[in-house]
Short mmCIF file of C-alpha atoms and ligand atoms in Angstrom, two decimals:
data_model
loop_
_atom_site.label_atom_id
_atom_site.label_comp_id
_atom_site.label_asym_id
_atom_site.label_seq_id
_atom_site.Cartn_x
_atom_site.Cartn_y
_atom_site.Cartn_z
CA MET N 21 -9.53 1.26 -40.15
CA LYS N 22 -5.81 0.72 -39.72
CA VAL N 23 -4.11 -2.65 -39.47
CA ASP N 24 -2.76 -3.13 -35.95
CA ALA N 25 -0.31 -5.96 -36.25
CA ILE N 26 1.05 -8.94 -38.14
CA TYR N 27 -0.16 -12.22 -36.78
CA VAL N 28 2.57 -14.87 -36.97
CA HIS N 29 1.46 -18.51 -36.95
CA PHE N 30 4.05 -21.17 -36.18
CA GLY N 31 4.69 -24.31 -38.14
CA GLU N 32 4.71 -27.88 -36.93
CA LEU N 33 4.31 -27.01 -33.26
CA SER N 34 2.21 -30.07 -32.59
CA THR N 35 5.17 -32.32 -33.35
CA LYS N 36 7.56 -30.72 -30.97
CA GLY N 37 6.46 -31.59 -27.45
CA ASN N 38 8.94 -30.20 -24.97
CA ASN N 39 10.71 -28.20 -27.63
CA GLN N 40 7.77 -25.86 -28.02
CA LYS N 41 9.10 -23.22 -25.67
CA GLN N 42 12.51 -23.36 -27.26
CA PHE N 43 10.91 -23.07 -30.70
CA ILE N 44 8.90 -19.98 -29.77
CA ASN N 45 11.80 -18.27 -27.96
CA CYS N 46 14.14 -18.93 -30.85
CA LEU N 47 11.61 -17.72 -33.42
CA ALA N 48 10.82 -14.57 -31.44
CA ARG N 49 14.54 -13.84 -31.14
CA ASN N 50 15.02 -14.31 -34.89
CA ILE N 51 12.00 -12.13 -35.67
CA ARG N 52 13.33 -9.37 -33.41
CA HIS N 53 16.65 -9.61 -35.14
CA ALA N 54 15.14 -9.61 -38.64
CA LEU N 55 13.12 -6.51 -37.79
CA LYS N 56 15.83 -4.60 -35.98
CA ASP N 57 15.70 -1.81 -38.58
CA TYR N 58 12.13 -0.99 -37.57
CA PRO N 59 12.65 0.55 -34.14
CA THR N 60 9.02 1.28 -33.28
CA LEU N 61 7.77 -2.28 -33.74
CA LYS N 62 6.79 -4.20 -30.65
CA ILE N 63 6.95 -7.96 -30.69
CA ASP N 64 4.71 -9.94 -28.35
CA GLU N 65 5.42 -13.58 -27.74
CA ARG N 66 2.34 -15.63 -26.86
CA ARG N 67 1.88 -19.29 -26.20
CA ASP N 68 0.53 -20.14 -29.64
CA PHE N 69 1.40 -17.15 -31.81
CA ILE N 70 3.63 -14.11 -32.10
CA LEU N 71 2.26 -10.65 -32.69
CA VAL N 72 4.26 -7.95 -34.41
CA ASN N 73 2.59 -4.67 -33.43
CA LEU N 74 3.08 -2.28 -36.32
CA HIS N 75 2.60 1.19 -34.84
CA ASP N 76 3.49 3.38 -37.82
CA GLU N 77 5.62 0.96 -39.81
CA ASP N 78 4.61 -0.05 -43.32
CA PRO N 79 2.80 -3.42 -43.07
CA GLU N 80 3.90 -4.60 -46.51
CA SER N 81 7.58 -4.00 -45.92
CA VAL N 82 7.52 -5.71 -42.50
CA MET N 83 5.58 -8.60 -44.03
CA ASN N 84 8.14 -9.03 -46.80
CA ARG N 85 10.91 -9.25 -44.25
CA LEU N 86 9.02 -11.88 -42.24
CA LEU N 87 8.42 -14.00 -45.33
CA LEU N 88 12.16 -14.82 -45.23
CA VAL N 89 12.21 -16.00 -41.61
CA ALA N 90 12.30 -19.79 -41.14
CA GLY N 91 9.82 -21.32 -38.71
CA ILE N 92 6.84 -19.17 -39.71
CA GLN N 93 3.96 -21.12 -41.24
CA ARG N 94 1.48 -18.36 -42.06
CA LEU N 95 1.26 -14.59 -41.71
CA SER N 96 -1.65 -12.22 -41.79
CA LEU N 97 -2.41 -8.57 -41.22
CA VAL N 98 -4.65 -8.40 -38.20
CA TYR N 99 -7.08 -5.93 -36.66
CA ILE N 100 -7.26 -6.22 -32.88
CA LEU N 101 -10.41 -5.19 -31.08
CA GLU N 102 -12.07 -5.30 -27.73
CA LYS N 103 -14.19 -8.40 -27.19
CA ASP N 104 -17.40 -6.53 -27.76
CA TYR N 105 -19.89 -7.92 -30.26
CA GLN N 106 -21.02 -4.55 -31.66
CA LYS N 107 -17.45 -3.37 -32.19
CA ILE N 108 -16.50 -6.64 -33.83
CA ALA N 109 -19.55 -6.55 -36.10
CA SER N 110 -18.95 -3.03 -37.35
CA ALA N 111 -15.26 -3.77 -37.93
CA VAL N 112 -16.14 -6.90 -39.95
CA VAL N 113 -18.53 -4.88 -42.10
CA GLU N 114 -15.99 -2.10 -42.58
CA ILE N 115 -13.28 -4.54 -43.63
CA MET N 116 -15.60 -6.43 -45.98
CA GLU N 117 -16.66 -3.20 -47.69
CA LYS N 118 -13.10 -2.81 -48.93
CA GLU N 119 -12.64 -6.42 -49.98
CA GLU N 120 -12.84 -7.52 -53.58
CA GLY N 121 -14.84 -10.54 -54.76
CA HIS N 122 -18.40 -11.77 -54.50
CA THR N 123 -18.40 -14.60 -51.99
CA PHE N 124 -17.25 -14.83 -48.39
CA LYS N 125 -17.18 -16.94 -45.29
CA ILE N 126 -16.72 -15.95 -41.66
CA LYS N 127 -14.86 -18.43 -39.50
CA ALA N 128 -15.01 -17.51 -35.84
CA HIS N 129 -13.00 -19.35 -33.25
CA ARG N 130 -13.75 -18.76 -29.58
CA VAL N 131 -10.71 -19.66 -27.51
CA ASP N 132 -11.82 -17.54 -24.56
CA LYS N 133 -14.91 -19.32 -23.27
CA THR N 134 -15.94 -16.34 -21.13
CA PHE N 135 -17.06 -14.66 -24.36
CA PRO N 136 -20.84 -15.24 -24.43
CA ILE N 137 -21.30 -16.29 -28.07
CA SER N 138 -20.13 -19.70 -29.32
CA SER N 139 -17.89 -20.03 -32.37
CA MET N 140 -20.71 -21.28 -34.56
CA ASP N 141 -23.22 -18.65 -33.49
CA LEU N 142 -20.66 -15.88 -33.87
CA SER N 143 -19.80 -16.99 -37.42
CA ALA N 144 -23.50 -17.03 -38.33
CA LYS N 145 -24.32 -13.68 -36.70
CA LEU N 146 -21.34 -11.90 -38.29
CA GLY N 147 -22.17 -13.49 -41.65
CA GLY N 148 -25.70 -12.03 -41.34
CA GLU N 149 -24.24 -8.57 -40.68
CA VAL N 150 -22.17 -8.76 -43.85
CA LEU N 151 -25.13 -9.97 -45.96
CA ARG N 152 -27.29 -7.11 -44.68
CA ASN N 153 -24.66 -4.40 -45.06
CA VAL N 154 -22.44 -5.30 -47.97
CA LYS N 155 -24.98 -6.38 -50.56
CA ARG N 156 -22.61 -7.56 -53.29
CA PHE N 157 -21.39 -10.49 -51.12
CA LYS N 158 -22.95 -13.94 -50.97
CA VAL N 159 -21.92 -16.77 -48.66
CA ASP N 160 -19.82 -19.62 -50.01
CA VAL N 161 -18.62 -21.97 -47.29
CA HIS N 162 -16.55 -24.17 -49.58
CA ASN N 163 -14.55 -21.83 -51.77
CA PRO N 164 -15.08 -18.21 -50.71
CA ASP N 165 -13.27 -15.28 -52.35
CA VAL N 166 -12.74 -13.84 -48.88
CA LEU N 167 -12.27 -15.98 -45.78
CA MET N 168 -12.47 -13.76 -42.73
CA ARG N 169 -11.28 -15.23 -39.47
CA VAL N 170 -12.33 -13.95 -36.09
CA ASP N 171 -10.35 -15.38 -33.19
CA ILE N 172 -11.66 -14.57 -29.75
CA LYS N 173 -8.76 -14.88 -27.34
CA SER N 174 -8.34 -13.72 -23.77
CA SER N 175 -6.27 -10.77 -24.97
CA GLY N 176 -8.87 -9.56 -27.51
CA ALA N 177 -10.65 -10.22 -30.79
CA TYR N 178 -8.36 -10.80 -33.78
CA LEU N 179 -9.79 -10.22 -37.26
CA TYR N 180 -7.84 -11.23 -40.32
CA CYS N 181 -8.16 -12.50 -43.88
CA HIS N 182 -5.70 -13.28 -46.70
CA GLU N 183 -3.07 -15.37 -45.02
CA ARG N 184 0.35 -15.43 -46.63
CA ILE N 185 2.38 -18.63 -46.59
CA GLY N 186 5.69 -18.32 -44.74
CA LEU N 187 8.89 -20.33 -45.17
CA GLY N 188 7.79 -23.04 -42.75
CA GLY N 189 10.42 -25.28 -41.20
CA TYR N 190 12.21 -24.45 -37.95
CA PRO N 191 13.64 -21.23 -36.50
CA LEU N 192 17.23 -20.83 -37.62
CA GLY N 193 19.76 -21.99 -35.05
CA MET N 194 17.34 -24.30 -33.30
CA ASN N 195 18.84 -27.38 -34.93
CA GLY N 196 22.54 -26.55 -34.64
CA LYS N 197 25.09 -25.79 -37.30
CA VAL N 198 26.66 -27.80 -40.13
CA THR N 199 29.67 -27.42 -42.36
CA THR N 200 28.25 -27.31 -45.89
CA LEU N 201 30.32 -28.16 -48.96
CA LEU N 202 29.71 -25.48 -51.56
CA SER N 203 30.93 -26.16 -55.08
CA GLY N 204 29.50 -23.34 -57.15
CA GLY N 205 27.16 -25.68 -59.04
CA ILE N 206 23.38 -25.65 -58.96
CA ASP N 207 22.85 -28.19 -56.20
CA SER N 208 24.86 -27.11 -53.20
CA PRO N 209 23.27 -23.64 -52.71
CA VAL N 210 19.84 -25.31 -52.84
CA ALA N 211 21.05 -27.85 -50.26
CA ALA N 212 22.30 -24.98 -48.07
CA TYR N 213 18.94 -23.22 -48.30
CA SER N 214 17.01 -26.34 -47.35
CA LEU N 215 19.17 -26.74 -44.24
CA ILE N 216 18.62 -23.11 -43.25
CA ARG N 217 14.89 -23.55 -43.68
CA ARG N 218 14.99 -26.50 -41.30
CA GLY N 219 16.62 -24.40 -38.60
CA ILE N 220 20.20 -25.52 -39.27
CA LYS N 221 22.82 -22.81 -39.59
CA VAL N 222 25.32 -23.29 -42.38
CA GLU N 223 29.01 -22.54 -42.63
CA CYS N 224 30.36 -23.14 -46.09
CA LEU N 225 33.51 -24.87 -47.19
CA HIS N 226 34.98 -24.68 -50.66
CA PHE N 227 37.94 -26.59 -52.12
CA ALA N 228 39.86 -24.39 -54.54
CA SER N 229 42.59 -25.65 -56.85
CA PRO N 230 44.28 -22.62 -58.38
CA PRO N 231 45.65 -22.24 -61.00
CA TYR N 232 43.54 -25.13 -62.34
CA THR N 233 40.42 -23.41 -61.07
CA SER N 234 39.96 -19.71 -61.59
CA GLU N 235 39.85 -17.14 -58.82
CA ALA N 236 36.53 -16.04 -60.31
CA VAL N 237 34.89 -19.09 -58.70
CA LEU N 238 35.17 -17.33 -55.37
CA ASP N 239 33.31 -14.29 -56.70
CA LYS N 240 30.61 -16.63 -57.85
CA LEU N 241 30.41 -18.29 -54.43
CA VAL N 242 30.23 -14.90 -52.76
CA ASP N 243 27.35 -13.93 -55.07
CA LEU N 244 25.54 -17.16 -54.17
CA LEU N 245 26.00 -16.58 -50.45
CA GLU N 246 24.84 -13.00 -50.77
CA VAL N 247 21.55 -14.40 -52.07
CA LEU N 248 21.36 -16.95 -49.25
CA SER N 249 22.13 -14.31 -46.63
CA ALA N 250 18.52 -13.13 -47.00
CA TYR N 251 17.67 -16.28 -45.03
CA GLN N 252 20.75 -16.51 -42.81
CA GLU N 253 22.14 -13.07 -42.18
CA ASP N 254 25.75 -14.07 -41.50
CA ILE N 255 27.49 -16.74 -43.56
CA ARG N 256 31.15 -17.61 -43.55
CA LEU N 257 32.86 -19.20 -46.52
CA GLU N 258 36.04 -21.05 -45.68
CA VAL N 259 38.29 -21.73 -48.66
CA ILE N 260 40.65 -24.71 -48.58
CA PRO N 261 43.68 -24.63 -50.90
CA PHE N 262 43.30 -28.04 -52.50
CA THR N 263 45.85 -27.90 -55.35
CA LYS N 264 48.62 -29.99 -53.77
CA LEU N 265 46.24 -32.76 -52.76
CA GLN N 266 44.66 -32.68 -56.17
CA GLU N 267 48.05 -32.99 -57.87
CA ALA N 268 49.10 -35.82 -55.57
CA ILE N 269 45.89 -37.68 -56.31
CA TYR N 270 46.43 -37.45 -60.07
CA ARG N 271 49.99 -38.57 -59.67
CA TYR N 272 49.46 -41.61 -57.44
CA VAL N 273 45.90 -42.79 -58.06
CA ALA N 274 44.65 -44.74 -61.09
CA GLU N 275 42.28 -42.59 -63.10
CA PRO N 276 38.98 -44.41 -62.36
CA TYR N 277 39.63 -43.95 -58.61
CA CYS N 278 40.60 -40.27 -58.69
CA ILE N 279 37.13 -38.93 -57.92
CA THR N 280 36.59 -41.42 -55.10
CA ILE N 281 39.90 -40.52 -53.47
CA MET N 282 39.34 -36.82 -54.02
CA ARG N 283 35.97 -37.08 -52.28
CA ARG N 284 37.50 -38.99 -49.40
CA MET N 285 40.08 -36.22 -49.00
CA MET N 286 37.39 -33.54 -49.11
CA LEU N 287 35.43 -35.37 -46.46
CA ARG N 288 38.46 -35.78 -44.20
CA ILE N 289 39.12 -32.07 -44.42
CA ALA N 290 35.44 -31.24 -43.90
CA ALA N 291 35.44 -33.41 -40.76
CA ARG N 292 38.45 -31.48 -39.45
CA CYS N 293 36.78 -28.13 -40.19
CA LYS N 294 33.55 -29.32 -38.61
CA GLU N 295 35.45 -30.00 -35.36
CA LYS N 296 37.36 -26.74 -35.53
CA ASN N 297 34.16 -24.75 -36.04
CA HIS N 298 32.07 -26.66 -33.48
CA ALA N 299 29.55 -27.74 -36.10
CA LEU N 300 27.42 -30.86 -35.60
CA GLY N 301 27.74 -32.38 -39.04
CA ILE N 302 28.66 -32.03 -42.69
CA ALA N 303 26.29 -31.39 -45.60
CA THR N 304 26.63 -31.74 -49.36
CA GLY N 305 24.49 -31.16 -52.45
CA GLU N 306 24.86 -34.78 -53.54
CA SER N 307 21.90 -36.52 -55.11
CA ILE N 308 21.73 -40.30 -55.48
CA GLY N 309 22.62 -41.48 -58.95
CA GLN N 310 23.36 -38.02 -60.37
CA VAL N 311 26.99 -38.84 -61.24
CA ALA N 312 29.48 -41.67 -60.73
CA SER N 313 30.55 -40.52 -57.27
CA GLN N 314 26.97 -40.36 -56.08
CA THR N 315 25.94 -44.00 -56.32
CA LEU N 316 25.25 -45.62 -52.95
CA GLU N 317 28.32 -47.82 -53.50
CA SER N 318 30.49 -44.72 -53.98
CA LEU N 319 28.97 -42.88 -51.07
CA GLY N 320 29.69 -45.90 -48.88
CA VAL N 321 33.38 -45.88 -49.76
CA ILE N 322 33.56 -42.08 -49.41
CA ASN N 323 31.76 -42.01 -46.05
CA GLU N 324 34.12 -44.57 -44.62
CA VAL N 325 36.70 -41.90 -43.71
CA THR N 326 34.60 -40.39 -40.93
CA ASN N 327 31.71 -41.13 -38.60
CA VAL N 328 30.55 -37.52 -38.51
CA PRO N 329 26.85 -37.21 -39.49
CA ILE N 330 26.59 -36.34 -43.19
CA LEU N 331 23.45 -34.63 -44.41
CA ARG N 332 22.46 -34.84 -48.05
CA PRO N 333 19.26 -32.84 -48.23
CA LEU N 334 18.92 -33.39 -51.99
CA ALA N 335 19.62 -37.13 -51.88
CA THR N 336 16.30 -38.01 -53.49
CA SER N 337 15.46 -34.81 -55.34
CA ASP N 338 15.02 -34.78 -59.11
CA LYS N 339 17.39 -32.48 -60.94
CA ILE N 340 14.46 -30.60 -62.46
CA ALA N 341 13.02 -29.92 -58.99
CA ILE N 342 16.43 -28.71 -57.80
CA ILE N 343 16.69 -26.38 -60.79
CA ASN N 344 13.22 -24.98 -60.17
CA GLU N 345 14.07 -24.34 -56.54
CA ALA N 346 17.33 -22.64 -57.54
CA LYS N 347 15.40 -20.40 -59.95
CA ARG N 348 12.91 -19.48 -57.24
CA LEU N 349 15.73 -18.65 -54.82
CA GLY N 350 17.65 -16.64 -57.40
CA THR N 351 20.79 -18.81 -57.27
CA TYR N 352 20.29 -20.52 -60.62
CA GLU N 353 21.53 -17.71 -62.86
CA ILE N 354 24.65 -17.40 -60.72
CA SER N 355 25.28 -21.15 -60.60
CA ILE N 356 25.17 -21.61 -64.36
CA ARG N 357 27.83 -18.99 -65.05
CA PRO N 358 30.67 -20.88 -66.73
CA TYR N 359 33.45 -21.86 -64.40
CA GLU N 360 36.01 -24.58 -63.92
CA ASP N 361 35.72 -26.51 -60.72
CA CYS N 362 38.28 -28.94 -59.46
CA CYS N 363 36.10 -31.89 -60.44
CA THR N 364 35.53 -30.87 -64.06
CA ILE N 365 39.18 -30.08 -64.69
CA PHE N 366 40.52 -33.41 -63.57
CA LYS N 367 37.48 -35.33 -64.74
CA PRO N 368 38.43 -38.94 -65.46
CA LYS N 369 37.04 -40.55 -68.60
CA ASN N 370 35.53 -43.53 -66.84
CA PRO N 371 35.12 -42.98 -63.11
CA LYS N 372 34.29 -46.01 -60.96
CA THR N 373 30.62 -46.18 -60.08
CA LYS N 374 31.22 -49.13 -57.73
CA PRO N 375 34.61 -48.52 -56.17
CA SER N 376 36.04 -51.00 -53.69
CA LEU N 377 37.25 -49.86 -50.29
CA GLU N 378 40.37 -52.04 -50.51
CA GLU N 379 41.45 -50.44 -53.76
CA ALA N 380 40.72 -46.93 -52.44
CA ARG N 381 42.90 -47.69 -49.39
CA PHE N 382 45.61 -49.14 -51.61
CA TYR N 383 45.91 -45.93 -53.65
CA GLU N 384 45.86 -43.79 -50.51
CA SER N 385 48.73 -45.80 -49.04
CA LYS N 386 50.95 -44.54 -51.86
CA PHE N 387 51.28 -40.98 -50.61
CA ASP N 388 51.40 -39.04 -47.38
CA TYR N 389 48.03 -37.37 -47.57
CA GLU N 390 47.88 -36.58 -43.84
CA THR N 391 50.63 -33.99 -44.18
CA LEU N 392 48.94 -32.48 -47.21
CA ILE N 393 45.64 -32.32 -45.32
CA ASP N 394 47.33 -30.61 -42.34
CA GLU N 395 48.84 -28.09 -44.68
CA ALA N 396 45.58 -27.43 -46.53
CA VAL N 397 43.64 -26.89 -43.29
CA ALA N 398 46.40 -24.66 -41.87
CA ASN N 399 46.32 -22.46 -44.98
CA SER N 400 42.57 -22.03 -45.22
CA TYR N 401 41.11 -18.53 -45.27
CA SER N 402 37.62 -17.11 -44.95
CA ILE N 403 35.27 -14.63 -46.54
CA TYR N 404 32.51 -13.31 -44.30
CA ILE N 405 29.17 -12.27 -45.75
CA ARG N 406 26.46 -10.35 -43.96
CA ASN N 407 23.15 -9.19 -45.40
CA GLY N 408 24.16 -9.34 -49.03
CA ALA N 409 27.68 -7.93 -48.76
CA ILE N 410 31.22 -8.97 -47.84
CA ILE N 411 32.20 -7.69 -44.40
CA LYS N 412 35.60 -9.33 -44.13
CA ASP N 413 37.77 -10.88 -46.81
CA GLU N 414 40.98 -12.78 -46.07
CA ARG N 415 41.64 -13.44 -49.75
CA ASN N 416 45.08 -12.45 -51.02
CA GLN N 417 46.28 -11.54 -47.55
CA ASP N 418 49.94 -12.19 -46.87
CA GLU N 419 50.51 -15.28 -44.80
P1 LIG H 10 26.47 -28.91 -57.37
O1 LIG H 10 26.17 -30.22 -56.72
O2 LIG H 10 26.62 -27.81 -56.42
O3 LIG H 10 25.63 -28.60 -58.54
P2 LIG H 10 27.98 -30.44 -58.92
O4 LIG H 10 26.76 -31.22 -59.13
O5 LIG H 10 28.88 -30.04 -60.02
O6 LIG H 10 27.72 -29.14 -58.12
P3 LIG H 10 29.33 -32.53 -57.78
O7 LIG H 10 30.62 -32.51 -58.45
O8 LIG H 10 28.26 -33.46 -58.15
O9 LIG H 10 28.79 -31.10 -57.79
O10 LIG H 10 29.59 -32.59 -56.24
C1 LIG H 10 28.60 -33.00 -55.34
C2 LIG H 10 28.71 -32.21 -54.06
O11 LIG H 10 30.05 -32.23 -53.55
C3 LIG H 10 28.40 -30.74 -54.24
O12 LIG H 10 27.02 -30.50 -54.17
C4 LIG H 10 29.15 -30.12 -53.09
O13 LIG H 10 28.43 -30.26 -51.87
C5 LIG H 10 30.41 -31.00 -52.99
N1 LIG H 10 31.53 -30.41 -53.76
C6 LIG H 10 31.96 -30.74 -54.98
N2 LIG H 10 33.02 -30.01 -55.36
C7 LIG H 10 33.27 -29.16 -54.34
C8 LIG H 10 34.25 -28.13 -54.10
N3 LIG H 10 35.16 -27.80 -55.00
N4 LIG H 10 34.21 -27.49 -52.93
C9 LIG H 10 33.26 -27.79 -52.01
N5 LIG H 10 32.33 -28.73 -52.18
C10 LIG H 10 32.32 -29.43 -53.32
MG1 LIG H 11 25.53 -32.26 -58.06
#
């Protein structure tokens, strides 16, 4: 018997009310896009599931692709049959003959009430067929080695076992786009991934301070985004030349306030880029309490420069959990490569953990940062990544 299709179960649909249709359309569109290299596949959008008809494609390879698509809760290989008891029964026996293990359970679910056998009776009858025909199996209703599901729907009988867990979350693009601050550390790529998983597209922004920071940082960021492009096919990295602002800050601002002012400048620029790129918010990899600039008092003073929504997906995550997630994603090894970022180079000895807004404003009044911000934004350049490779690189281009 050959597997007919991959059965795609959605996540969290019950919580979405009127957004259901939008969710399904968006997910189906993303699935079609993710599977565009398999021309013979046919994708059927139903009210409560999506079916990827396999034809001659390799189920495992299609499955692996779908495991990276946000918005999918569970996936299973499915056999689709006519709603005929005898046919269903012999298929169940044939599938079970190939299964490993000693215990099983059949869970039938009759959605189509025109089918003459109730869910409970169908489970019991099919269970009896297995016991009679595949002698090594016993029933275990609590913790079976094989849980075989039989869904009777108007379009046919769907038989499947061994569900795989998908990414969950929302279909990408359903929840808009944000400008994400990417530093090259461990946290921000994990933050970017968690936004993508929740259906939010990311565009990344990096503040570079050459010659204080090395050009190699950009290679590192590209490597990180190549990993993340498995989840969001196209990602743009916008690089902001930050050196002049950085130098001005260290000239005019007292050392304990340098980080606070630097963050305020970053946020002002991010807000400008967010507007320019029609994004709906800004995101960072900040985590409460991690460092001096990430106390709630600091965040308050930093946030004051804009009223754009700021997402901090890792706000309450433990560092160890962030590291584990980075390892799972494959960003950790890239993130820990040694590099100098603009924060470590100018790191003050005793940064303010509870800065005051008045003092921050006082230091900012000492120099014309608006002009420096205009200049930085005007001189930004981008690197475009698609599917694990650079497709356009504005680095080192003549101005
Ligand atoms: P990461 O948070 O990525 O591990 P980190 O902990 O060294 O790096 P912090 O200095 O704590 O980063 O900065 C907190 C957040 O600020 C980062 O997660 C990132 O979103 C943003 N950020 C810091 N430096 C930069 C930079 N040079 N360019 C862009 N964003 C930055
Ligand atoms: Mg951090």
